[in-house]
Amino acid sequence: MTGWVLSACVAAATAGCVAAPVQTSPEPTAAPAEARRCEPGKLTCRHMRDCDEALYYLRECGVSKLDKDKDGVPCESLCLR
């Protein structure tokens, strides 16, 4: 990525000042989110690490038995603390 250095021009306040390109590094990016996948053996709340994982398995993997009372909240023991 190329940026422009103007501070020397402003500080010198000269009429003939030309901004010079300077190589800058790109903004750091956040680490990628943990890649999730539906593992066939994870079918009950006791297999879930946390509420986020239970929600993922309910919504993305179709493990409807995680939401016994059908209120949209899986694994109440994890998600309603």
Short mmCIF file of N, CA and C in Angstrom, two decimals:
data_model
loop_
_atom_site.label_atom_id
_atom_site.label_comp_id
_atom_site.label_asym_id
_atom_site.label_seq_id
_atom_site.Cartn_x
_atom_site.Cartn_y
_atom_site.Cartn_z
N MET A 1 0.86 -1.17 0.00
CA MET A 1 0.00 0.00 0.00
C MET A 1 0.90 1.23 0.00
N THR A 2 0.57 2.22 -0.75
CA THR A 2 1.37 3.43 -0.83
C THR A 2 0.61 4.56 -0.17
N GLY A 3 1.31 5.28 0.71
CA GLY A 3 0.73 6.45 1.35
C GLY A 3 1.51 7.67 0.92
N TRP A 4 1.15 8.82 1.44
CA TRP A 4 1.83 10.06 1.08
C TRP A 4 2.30 10.75 2.34
N VAL A 5 3.53 11.28 2.29
CA VAL A 5 4.08 12.01 3.42
C VAL A 5 3.98 13.49 3.12
N LEU A 6 3.18 14.19 3.91
CA LEU A 6 3.01 15.63 3.71
C LEU A 6 3.55 16.45 4.88
N SER A 7 3.91 15.80 5.97
CA SER A 7 4.31 16.55 7.16
C SER A 7 5.52 17.45 6.91
N ALA A 8 6.48 17.03 6.11
CA ALA A 8 7.65 17.87 5.82
C ALA A 8 7.23 19.10 5.04
N CYS A 9 6.24 18.95 4.16
CA CYS A 9 5.76 20.08 3.37
C CYS A 9 5.06 21.09 4.27
N VAL A 10 4.25 20.61 5.17
CA VAL A 10 3.51 21.51 6.06
C VAL A 10 4.48 22.20 7.00
N ALA A 11 5.45 21.46 7.53
CA ALA A 11 6.41 22.04 8.46
C ALA A 11 7.27 23.09 7.77
N ALA A 12 7.69 22.81 6.55
CA ALA A 12 8.55 23.76 5.85
C ALA A 12 7.76 24.90 5.25
N ALA A 13 6.50 24.66 4.94
CA ALA A 13 5.61 25.68 4.36
C ALA A 13 6.25 26.34 3.14
N THR A 14 6.84 25.53 2.29
CA THR A 14 7.44 26.08 1.08
C THR A 14 6.50 25.89 -0.09
N ALA A 15 6.55 26.82 -1.04
CA ALA A 15 5.65 26.78 -2.19
C ALA A 15 6.00 25.65 -3.14
N GLY A 16 7.27 25.25 -3.22
CA GLY A 16 7.68 24.23 -4.17
C GLY A 16 7.69 22.82 -3.59
N CYS A 17 7.07 22.63 -2.48
CA CYS A 17 7.09 21.32 -1.82
C CYS A 17 6.24 20.32 -2.59
N VAL A 18 6.76 19.12 -2.75
CA VAL A 18 6.03 18.04 -3.44
C VAL A 18 5.92 16.87 -2.48
N ALA A 19 4.73 16.35 -2.35
CA ALA A 19 4.54 15.19 -1.48
C ALA A 19 5.20 13.98 -2.12
N ALA A 20 5.87 13.19 -1.32
CA ALA A 20 6.57 12.02 -1.83
C ALA A 20 5.86 10.74 -1.39
N PRO A 21 5.71 9.79 -2.31
CA PRO A 21 5.08 8.54 -1.91
C PRO A 21 6.00 7.75 -0.97
N VAL A 22 5.42 7.07 -0.05
CA VAL A 22 6.17 6.25 0.88
C VAL A 22 5.44 4.92 1.02
N GLN A 23 6.19 3.85 1.12
CA GLN A 23 5.59 2.52 1.26
C GLN A 23 5.13 2.35 2.70
N THR A 24 3.88 2.00 2.88
CA THR A 24 3.35 1.75 4.21
C THR A 24 2.82 0.34 4.26
N SER A 25 2.80 -0.22 5.45
CA SER A 25 2.29 -1.58 5.59
C SER A 25 0.77 -1.55 5.72
N PRO A 26 0.10 -2.59 5.26
CA PRO A 26 -1.36 -2.62 5.36
C PRO A 26 -1.80 -2.75 6.81
N GLU A 27 -3.04 -2.35 7.06
CA GLU A 27 -3.59 -2.48 8.40
C GLU A 27 -3.62 -3.96 8.79
N PRO A 28 -3.29 -4.26 10.05
CA PRO A 28 -3.36 -5.66 10.46
C PRO A 28 -4.81 -6.13 10.45
N THR A 29 -5.01 -7.35 10.08
CA THR A 29 -6.36 -7.90 10.07
C THR A 29 -6.53 -8.82 11.26
N ALA A 30 -7.76 -8.95 11.70
CA ALA A 30 -8.05 -9.82 12.83
C ALA A 30 -7.83 -11.27 12.40
N ALA A 31 -7.48 -12.08 13.36
CA ALA A 31 -7.32 -13.50 13.08
C ALA A 31 -8.65 -14.07 12.61
N PRO A 32 -8.62 -15.00 11.68
CA PRO A 32 -9.88 -15.56 11.20
C PRO A 32 -10.63 -16.25 12.32
N ALA A 33 -11.93 -16.15 12.26
CA ALA A 33 -12.76 -16.81 13.26
C ALA A 33 -12.54 -18.31 13.18
N GLU A 34 -12.71 -18.94 14.30
CA GLU A 34 -12.56 -20.39 14.35
C GLU A 34 -13.48 -21.02 13.31
N ALA A 35 -12.91 -21.83 12.47
CA ALA A 35 -13.72 -22.51 11.46
C ALA A 35 -14.54 -23.59 12.15
N ARG A 36 -15.84 -23.50 12.00
CA ARG A 36 -16.71 -24.49 12.62
C ARG A 36 -17.24 -25.43 11.56
N ARG A 37 -17.52 -26.61 11.98
CA ARG A 37 -18.16 -27.59 11.12
C ARG A 37 -19.04 -28.47 11.98
N CYS A 38 -19.99 -29.07 11.37
CA CYS A 38 -20.92 -29.94 12.07
C CYS A 38 -20.28 -31.31 12.26
N GLU A 39 -19.96 -31.63 13.49
CA GLU A 39 -19.38 -32.94 13.79
C GLU A 39 -20.51 -33.89 14.14
N PRO A 40 -20.55 -35.06 13.51
CA PRO A 40 -21.68 -35.96 13.68
C PRO A 40 -21.92 -36.43 15.11
N GLY A 41 -20.92 -36.49 15.94
CA GLY A 41 -21.09 -36.99 17.30
C GLY A 41 -21.63 -35.98 18.29
N LYS A 42 -21.73 -34.72 17.90
CA LYS A 42 -22.20 -33.68 18.82
C LYS A 42 -23.70 -33.51 18.69
N LEU A 43 -24.44 -34.21 19.55
CA LEU A 43 -25.89 -34.21 19.43
C LEU A 43 -26.62 -33.76 20.69
N THR A 44 -25.90 -33.61 21.79
CA THR A 44 -26.55 -33.22 23.05
C THR A 44 -25.82 -32.04 23.68
N CYS A 45 -26.48 -31.42 24.63
CA CYS A 45 -25.91 -30.25 25.30
C CYS A 45 -24.61 -30.59 26.02
N ARG A 46 -24.49 -31.79 26.50
CA ARG A 46 -23.26 -32.14 27.23
C ARG A 46 -22.05 -32.15 26.30
N HIS A 47 -22.26 -32.23 25.00
CA HIS A 47 -21.16 -32.19 24.03
C HIS A 47 -20.75 -30.76 23.66
N MET A 48 -21.52 -29.76 24.06
CA MET A 48 -21.26 -28.37 23.68
C MET A 48 -20.34 -27.70 24.70
N ARG A 49 -19.39 -26.89 24.19
CA ARG A 49 -18.48 -26.15 25.07
C ARG A 49 -19.15 -24.94 25.68
N ASP A 50 -19.99 -24.26 24.88
CA ASP A 50 -20.61 -23.02 25.35
C ASP A 50 -21.88 -22.74 24.56
N CYS A 51 -22.55 -21.65 24.89
CA CYS A 51 -23.80 -21.30 24.25
C CYS A 51 -23.61 -21.01 22.76
N ASP A 52 -22.53 -20.36 22.39
CA ASP A 52 -22.28 -20.05 20.97
C ASP A 52 -22.21 -21.33 20.14
N GLU A 53 -21.53 -22.33 20.67
CA GLU A 53 -21.44 -23.59 19.94
C GLU A 53 -22.81 -24.26 19.84
N ALA A 54 -23.58 -24.22 20.93
CA ALA A 54 -24.92 -24.80 20.91
C ALA A 54 -25.81 -24.09 19.89
N LEU A 55 -25.73 -22.76 19.84
CA LEU A 55 -26.50 -22.01 18.84
C LEU A 55 -26.09 -22.39 17.42
N TYR A 56 -24.80 -22.54 17.20
CA TYR A 56 -24.31 -22.94 15.88
C TYR A 56 -24.90 -24.30 15.48
N TYR A 57 -24.84 -25.26 16.40
CA TYR A 57 -25.35 -26.59 16.08
C TYR A 57 -26.86 -26.60 15.89
N LEU A 58 -27.57 -25.76 16.61
CA LEU A 58 -29.02 -25.68 16.43
C LEU A 58 -29.34 -25.07 15.07
N ARG A 59 -28.72 -23.93 14.77
CA ARG A 59 -29.06 -23.17 13.56
C ARG A 59 -28.43 -23.71 12.29
N GLU A 60 -27.17 -24.07 12.35
CA GLU A 60 -26.44 -24.45 11.14
C GLU A 60 -26.39 -25.95 10.87
N CYS A 61 -26.49 -26.74 11.93
CA CYS A 61 -26.37 -28.19 11.76
C CYS A 61 -27.72 -28.90 11.90
N GLY A 62 -28.73 -28.17 12.34
CA GLY A 62 -30.06 -28.75 12.44
C GLY A 62 -30.26 -29.72 13.60
N VAL A 63 -29.47 -29.57 14.65
CA VAL A 63 -29.61 -30.46 15.80
C VAL A 63 -30.72 -29.90 16.69
N SER A 64 -31.96 -30.18 16.30
CA SER A 64 -33.12 -29.59 16.97
C SER A 64 -33.32 -30.08 18.40
N LYS A 65 -32.78 -31.25 18.73
CA LYS A 65 -32.95 -31.76 20.10
C LYS A 65 -32.22 -30.91 21.13
N LEU A 66 -31.36 -29.96 20.69
CA LEU A 66 -30.71 -29.05 21.64
C LEU A 66 -31.70 -28.05 22.21
N ASP A 67 -32.83 -27.86 21.55
CA ASP A 67 -33.87 -26.92 21.98
C ASP A 67 -35.13 -27.72 22.35
N LYS A 68 -35.09 -28.33 23.52
CA LYS A 68 -36.18 -29.24 23.92
C LYS A 68 -37.53 -28.56 24.02
N ASP A 69 -37.56 -27.31 24.50
CA ASP A 69 -38.86 -26.64 24.66
C ASP A 69 -39.24 -25.78 23.45
N LYS A 70 -38.46 -25.85 22.39
CA LYS A 70 -38.75 -25.18 21.11
C LYS A 70 -38.94 -23.66 21.23
N ASP A 71 -38.15 -23.04 22.13
CA ASP A 71 -38.24 -21.58 22.29
C ASP A 71 -37.14 -20.84 21.54
N GLY A 72 -36.30 -21.56 20.81
CA GLY A 72 -35.22 -20.95 20.05
C GLY A 72 -33.92 -20.82 20.83
N VAL A 73 -33.94 -21.19 22.10
CA VAL A 73 -32.74 -21.12 22.94
C VAL A 73 -32.27 -22.55 23.19
N PRO A 74 -31.10 -22.91 22.66
CA PRO A 74 -30.60 -24.26 22.89
C PRO A 74 -29.93 -24.37 24.25
N CYS A 75 -29.90 -25.54 24.78
CA CYS A 75 -29.12 -25.84 25.99
C CYS A 75 -29.29 -24.76 27.06
N GLU A 76 -30.48 -24.67 27.59
CA GLU A 76 -30.76 -23.63 28.59
C GLU A 76 -29.73 -23.62 29.72
N SER A 77 -29.17 -24.78 30.05
CA SER A 77 -28.16 -24.83 31.12
C SER A 77 -26.91 -24.04 30.74
N LEU A 78 -26.63 -23.89 29.46
CA LEU A 78 -25.48 -23.11 29.00
C LEU A 78 -25.85 -21.67 28.66
N CYS A 79 -27.02 -21.49 28.06
CA CYS A 79 -27.37 -20.19 27.49
C CYS A 79 -28.16 -19.28 28.42
N LEU A 80 -28.73 -19.80 29.46
CA LEU A 80 -29.51 -18.96 30.38
C LEU A 80 -28.88 -18.94 31.76
N ARG A 81 -27.64 -18.53 31.82
CA ARG A 81 -26.94 -18.44 33.11
C ARG A 81 -27.05 -17.06 33.65
#
